Every structure is written in C-alpha cells, then in structure tokens.
CSV table of C-alpha atoms in Angstrom, one decimal:
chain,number,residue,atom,x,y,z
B,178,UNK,CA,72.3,123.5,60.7
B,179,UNK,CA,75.5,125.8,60.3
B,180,UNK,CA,75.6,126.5,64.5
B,181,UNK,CA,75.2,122.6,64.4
B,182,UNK,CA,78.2,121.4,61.6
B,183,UNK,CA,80.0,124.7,63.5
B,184,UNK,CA,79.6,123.0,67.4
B,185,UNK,CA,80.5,119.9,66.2
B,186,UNK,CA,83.8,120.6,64.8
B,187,UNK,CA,84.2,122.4,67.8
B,188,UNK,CA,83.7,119.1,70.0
B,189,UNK,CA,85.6,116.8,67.9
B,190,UNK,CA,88.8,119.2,68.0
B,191,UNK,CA,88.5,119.1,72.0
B,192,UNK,CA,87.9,115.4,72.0
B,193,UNK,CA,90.6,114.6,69.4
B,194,UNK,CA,93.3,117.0,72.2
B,195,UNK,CA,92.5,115.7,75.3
B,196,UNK,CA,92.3,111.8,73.8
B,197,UNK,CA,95.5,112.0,72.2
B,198,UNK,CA,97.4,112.3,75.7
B,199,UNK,CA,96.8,108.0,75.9
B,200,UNK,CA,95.9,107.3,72.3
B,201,UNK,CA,98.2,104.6,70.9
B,202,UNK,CA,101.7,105.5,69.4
B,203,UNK,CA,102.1,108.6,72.2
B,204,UNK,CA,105.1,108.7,74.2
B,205,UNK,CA,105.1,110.1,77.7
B,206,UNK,CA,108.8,111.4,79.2
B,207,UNK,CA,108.7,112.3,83.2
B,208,UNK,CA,110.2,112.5,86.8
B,209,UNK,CA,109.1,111.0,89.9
B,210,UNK,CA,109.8,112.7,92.9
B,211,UNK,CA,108.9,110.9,96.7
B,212,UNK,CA,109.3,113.1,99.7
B,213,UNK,CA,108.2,111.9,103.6
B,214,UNK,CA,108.8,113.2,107.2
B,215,UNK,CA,108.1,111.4,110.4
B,216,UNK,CA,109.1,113.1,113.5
B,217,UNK,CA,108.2,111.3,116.9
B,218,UNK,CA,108.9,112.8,120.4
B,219,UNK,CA,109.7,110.6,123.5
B,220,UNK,CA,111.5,110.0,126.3
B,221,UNK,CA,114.0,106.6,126.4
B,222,UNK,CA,113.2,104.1,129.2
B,223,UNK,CA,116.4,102.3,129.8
B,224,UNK,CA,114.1,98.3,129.7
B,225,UNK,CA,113.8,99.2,126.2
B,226,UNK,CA,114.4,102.0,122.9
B,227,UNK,CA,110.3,101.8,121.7
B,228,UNK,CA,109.9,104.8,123.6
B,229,UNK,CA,113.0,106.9,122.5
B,230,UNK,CA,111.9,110.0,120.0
B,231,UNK,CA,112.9,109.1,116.6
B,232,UNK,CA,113.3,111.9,113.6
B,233,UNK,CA,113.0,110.5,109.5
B,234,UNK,CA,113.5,111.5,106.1
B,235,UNK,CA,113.1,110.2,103.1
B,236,UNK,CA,113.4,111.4,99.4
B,237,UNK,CA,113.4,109.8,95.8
B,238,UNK,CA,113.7,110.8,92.6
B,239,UNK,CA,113.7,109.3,89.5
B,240,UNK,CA,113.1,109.5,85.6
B,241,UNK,CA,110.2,107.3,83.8
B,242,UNK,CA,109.1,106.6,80.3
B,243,UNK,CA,106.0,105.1,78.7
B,244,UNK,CA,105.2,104.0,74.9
B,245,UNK,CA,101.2,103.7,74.3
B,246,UNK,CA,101.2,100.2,73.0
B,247,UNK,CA,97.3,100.7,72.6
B,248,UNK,CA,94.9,103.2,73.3
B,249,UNK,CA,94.8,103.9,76.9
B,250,UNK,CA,97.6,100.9,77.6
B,251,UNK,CA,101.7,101.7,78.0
B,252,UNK,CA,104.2,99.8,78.6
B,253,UNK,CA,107.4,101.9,80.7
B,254,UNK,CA,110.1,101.7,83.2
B,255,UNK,CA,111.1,104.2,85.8
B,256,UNK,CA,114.5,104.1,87.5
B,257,UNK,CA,114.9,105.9,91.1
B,258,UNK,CA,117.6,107.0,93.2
B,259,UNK,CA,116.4,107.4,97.5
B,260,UNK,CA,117.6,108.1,100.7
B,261,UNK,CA,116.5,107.3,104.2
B,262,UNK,CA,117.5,108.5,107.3
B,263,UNK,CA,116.5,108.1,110.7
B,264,UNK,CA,118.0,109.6,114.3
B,265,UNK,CA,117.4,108.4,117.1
B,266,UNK,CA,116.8,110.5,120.7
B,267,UNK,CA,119.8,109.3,123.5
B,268,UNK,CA,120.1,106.2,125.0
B,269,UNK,CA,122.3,103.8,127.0
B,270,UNK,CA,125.3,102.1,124.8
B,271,UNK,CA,123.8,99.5,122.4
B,272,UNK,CA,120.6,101.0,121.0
B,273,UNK,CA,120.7,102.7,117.8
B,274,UNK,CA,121.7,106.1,117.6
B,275,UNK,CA,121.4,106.6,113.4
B,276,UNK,CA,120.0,104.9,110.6
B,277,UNK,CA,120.6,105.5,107.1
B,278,UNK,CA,120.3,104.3,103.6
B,279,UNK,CA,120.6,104.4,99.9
B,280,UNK,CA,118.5,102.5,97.6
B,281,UNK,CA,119.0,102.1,93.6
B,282,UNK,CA,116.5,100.4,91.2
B,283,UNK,CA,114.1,100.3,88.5
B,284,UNK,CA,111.0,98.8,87.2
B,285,UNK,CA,109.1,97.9,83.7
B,286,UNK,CA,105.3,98.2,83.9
B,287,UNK,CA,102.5,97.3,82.0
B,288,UNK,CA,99.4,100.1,83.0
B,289,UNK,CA,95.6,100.3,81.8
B,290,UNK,CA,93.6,104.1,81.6
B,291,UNK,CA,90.3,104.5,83.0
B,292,UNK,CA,89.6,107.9,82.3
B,293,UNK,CA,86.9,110.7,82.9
B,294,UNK,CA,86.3,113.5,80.1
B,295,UNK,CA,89.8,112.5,79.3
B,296,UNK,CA,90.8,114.8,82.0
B,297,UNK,CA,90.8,112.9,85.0
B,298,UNK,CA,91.0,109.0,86.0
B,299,UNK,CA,93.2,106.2,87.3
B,300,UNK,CA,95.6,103.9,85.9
B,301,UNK,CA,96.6,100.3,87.0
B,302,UNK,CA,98.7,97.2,86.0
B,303,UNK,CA,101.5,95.2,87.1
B,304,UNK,CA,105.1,95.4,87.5
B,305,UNK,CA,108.4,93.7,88.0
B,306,UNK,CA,111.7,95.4,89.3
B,307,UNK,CA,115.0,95.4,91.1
B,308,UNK,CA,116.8,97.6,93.7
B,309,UNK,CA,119.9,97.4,95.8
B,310,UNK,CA,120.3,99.1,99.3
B,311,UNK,CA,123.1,100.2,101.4
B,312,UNK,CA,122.0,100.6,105.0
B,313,UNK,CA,124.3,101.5,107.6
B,314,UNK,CA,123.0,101.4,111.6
B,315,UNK,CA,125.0,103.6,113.9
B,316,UNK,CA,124.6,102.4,118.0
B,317,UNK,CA,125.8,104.2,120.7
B,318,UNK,CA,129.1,103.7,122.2
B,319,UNK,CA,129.4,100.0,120.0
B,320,UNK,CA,130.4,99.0,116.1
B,321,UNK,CA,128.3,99.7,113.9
B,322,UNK,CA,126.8,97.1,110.8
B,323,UNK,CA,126.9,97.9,107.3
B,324,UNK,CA,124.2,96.2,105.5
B,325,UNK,CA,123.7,95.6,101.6
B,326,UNK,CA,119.9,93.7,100.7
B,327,UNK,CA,119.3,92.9,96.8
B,328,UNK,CA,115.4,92.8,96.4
B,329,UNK,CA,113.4,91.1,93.3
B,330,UNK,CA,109.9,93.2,93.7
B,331,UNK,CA,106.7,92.1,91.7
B,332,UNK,CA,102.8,93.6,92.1
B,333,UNK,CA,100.0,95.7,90.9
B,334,UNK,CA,100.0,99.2,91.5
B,335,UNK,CA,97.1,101.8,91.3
B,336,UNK,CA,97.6,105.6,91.0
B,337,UNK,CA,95.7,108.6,90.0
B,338,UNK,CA,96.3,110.8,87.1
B,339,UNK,CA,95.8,114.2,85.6
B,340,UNK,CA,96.3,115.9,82.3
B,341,UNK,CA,95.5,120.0,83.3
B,342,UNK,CA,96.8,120.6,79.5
B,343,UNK,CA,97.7,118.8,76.4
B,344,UNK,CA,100.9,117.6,76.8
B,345,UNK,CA,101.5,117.7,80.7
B,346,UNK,CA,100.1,114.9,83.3
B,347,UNK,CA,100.2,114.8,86.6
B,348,UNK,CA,100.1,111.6,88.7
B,349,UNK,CA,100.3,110.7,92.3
B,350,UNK,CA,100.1,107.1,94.6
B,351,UNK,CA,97.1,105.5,95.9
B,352,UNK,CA,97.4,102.1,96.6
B,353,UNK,CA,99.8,98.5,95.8
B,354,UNK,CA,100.2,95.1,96.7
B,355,UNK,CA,104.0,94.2,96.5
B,356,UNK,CA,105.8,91.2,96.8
B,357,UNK,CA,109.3,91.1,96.9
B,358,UNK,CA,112.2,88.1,97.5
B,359,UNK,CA,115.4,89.8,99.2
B,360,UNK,CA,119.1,88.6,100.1
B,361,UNK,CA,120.9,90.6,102.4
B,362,UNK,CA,124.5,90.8,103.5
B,363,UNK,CA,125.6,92.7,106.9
B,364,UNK,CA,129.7,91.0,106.5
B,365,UNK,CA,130.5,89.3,109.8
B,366,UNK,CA,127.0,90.1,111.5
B,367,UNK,CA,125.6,87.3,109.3
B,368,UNK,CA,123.4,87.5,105.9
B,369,UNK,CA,119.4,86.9,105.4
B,370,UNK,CA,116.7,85.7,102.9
B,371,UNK,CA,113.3,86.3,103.1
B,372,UNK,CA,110.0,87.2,101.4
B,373,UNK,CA,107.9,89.9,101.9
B,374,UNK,CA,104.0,90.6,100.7
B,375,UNK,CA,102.6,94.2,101.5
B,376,UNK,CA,98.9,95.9,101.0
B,377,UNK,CA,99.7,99.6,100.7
B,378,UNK,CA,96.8,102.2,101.1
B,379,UNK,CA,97.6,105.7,100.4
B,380,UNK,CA,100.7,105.9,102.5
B,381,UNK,CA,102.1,109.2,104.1
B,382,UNK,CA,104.6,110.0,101.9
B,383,UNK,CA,103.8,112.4,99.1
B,384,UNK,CA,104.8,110.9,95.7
B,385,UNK,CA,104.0,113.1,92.7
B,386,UNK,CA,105.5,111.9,89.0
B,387,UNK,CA,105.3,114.6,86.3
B,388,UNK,CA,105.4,113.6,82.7
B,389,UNK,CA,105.7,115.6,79.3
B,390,UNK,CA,103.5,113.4,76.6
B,391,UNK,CA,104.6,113.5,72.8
B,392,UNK,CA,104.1,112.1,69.8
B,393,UNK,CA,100.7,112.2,67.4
C-alpha cells in the first residue's frame, strides 16, 4: 500500500510537470528562425531564361509570444524579419541577372494542442497577418524595377511540437493553407492587385521556432 501511495505521488508530480507546459495561465516566449537553399545548374538557351542555373537563399527570423487562454489553447503573435535572394547564371541583355528582397510582418494566432504523454504532438488553428516587401530585380545590361507589395494573409496552419524538458519546446512546420489579398507598386512599371490561395505540404525550407514557457 506504501509502494502504491509512494508510485502514485511519483506519477502525479511527472504528470503535473510535463502538463503544465500548455495548462491555462502559462506563457510561452520564443524565436523563429527559417533558413532555405536552392541551387540549380544550367546552361541559358538564348529563345528563353528557363534553362539558365539559378542560386537562392532565404532566411527569417523572428520573435513570438503565446498566453494559454485555456488548457492546451493560446492565443499569440509572432513578428519576422526575411531576406530573399536569387542569382541568376549569364544571359543576353534583358533577362534577370539578380533578385532580391526584404519582407516585414506579423501575425496573431489562435492554436489548439493535441498532445502525446505531454511530450510530443501537434498544434493547429488559424491566423491573420500583414507583411510589406521590397523586391528589387536586376536585368542584364537594362533598368532595373523596384517593387513594393503590401499583403493581408489569412489561413490555418499545422506544426509539430516538442517539449524535451519543462520549460523548453521545440516546434517545426508541416503543413498550411494561406490566403492572402496583395497590392503592389513597381513606380513607372505599373502597380498590381491580386489574390492568392496556397496548399503548403512540408516545404523545403527548414523552419524551427524555439520557445522558453513560464508561468504556473
């Protein structure tokens, strides 16, 4: 009976530590970081710059926070700061010799915990957010354009998440459907509107978001 009373306390103390990582009132404090390389090898045929070898990069980073409005439910926002850039193998004047970008923006989200052992699991819910870009295309041997885009995204998100201790998790990107509405503005070259609506399976840029949890 002692052994029994003894295990039990045991359980409830393990139970009570890993819980408390999405139990209601908890805050969670963290950085996203987004990181992705493409590098493609060809050779230009002059009918047409499909072919030519192209070289990108692409990095984020960002801060989030979260407020466990319920057990297993927060509500956050995350803010990011990326670049994109993207050269471009030689080719006859007019075809795009560079490509690069800035991009500024935020989101608030609303996100539900399945969890396993309170270890392991995934979390999903929707969002609504805002980011600005900066884009500027380089060609060879002609002007270039300089191109500014406001976009008004909205979706559901799904991601996986870890807690290896107490107070640290671990979360990475699976999968999203995004809608966004965007105006862009490229001076005398003309200005755009437009909608866009994505699927997004478990793309290949590594996207890892590391959080510190406090509170009870």
């Amino acid at each position: 009976m002692k052994k029994t009373l003894i295990v039990t306390a045991m359980l409830m103390v393990v139970f009570s530590a890993s819980y408390a990582q999405t139990g209601k009132g908890n805050q969670a404090l963290g950085l996203n970081l987004a990181f992705a390389l493409n590098n493609r090898s060809g050779v230009t045929n002059f009918g047409t710059a499909l072919d030519a070898g192209v070289k990108t990069t692409q990095f984020s980073i960002g801060p989030n926070y979260s407020y466990f409005i319920a057990d297993k439910l927060d509500l956050g926002a995350s803010f990011s700061y990326s670049t994109s850039t993207s050269t471009y193998a030689p080719a006859p004047s007019g075809y795009l010799a560079k490509e690069s970008s800035s991009n500024l923006g935020g989101i608030v989200y609303l996100r539900k915990y399945v969890m396993f052992k309170d270890l392991i699991g995934f979390r999903a819910g929707p969002y609504i957010g805002y980011n600005t870009n900066d884009a500027k295309d380089a060609y060879y041997q002609v002007s270039g354009i300089d191109t500014k885009t406001d976009y008004y995204n909205a979706g559901m998100r799904l991601e996986l998440v870890y807690f290896p201790s107490k107070r640290l998790g671990v979360s990475t990107y699976l999968a999203s459907l995004d809608y966004s509405h965007y105006k862009s503005d490229s001076g005398t070259f003309g200005h755009q509107t437009g909608d866009n609506l994505y699927l997004n399976v478990i793309s290949n840029t590594l996207a890892i978001s590391v959080s510190y949890v406090f509170g009870k």
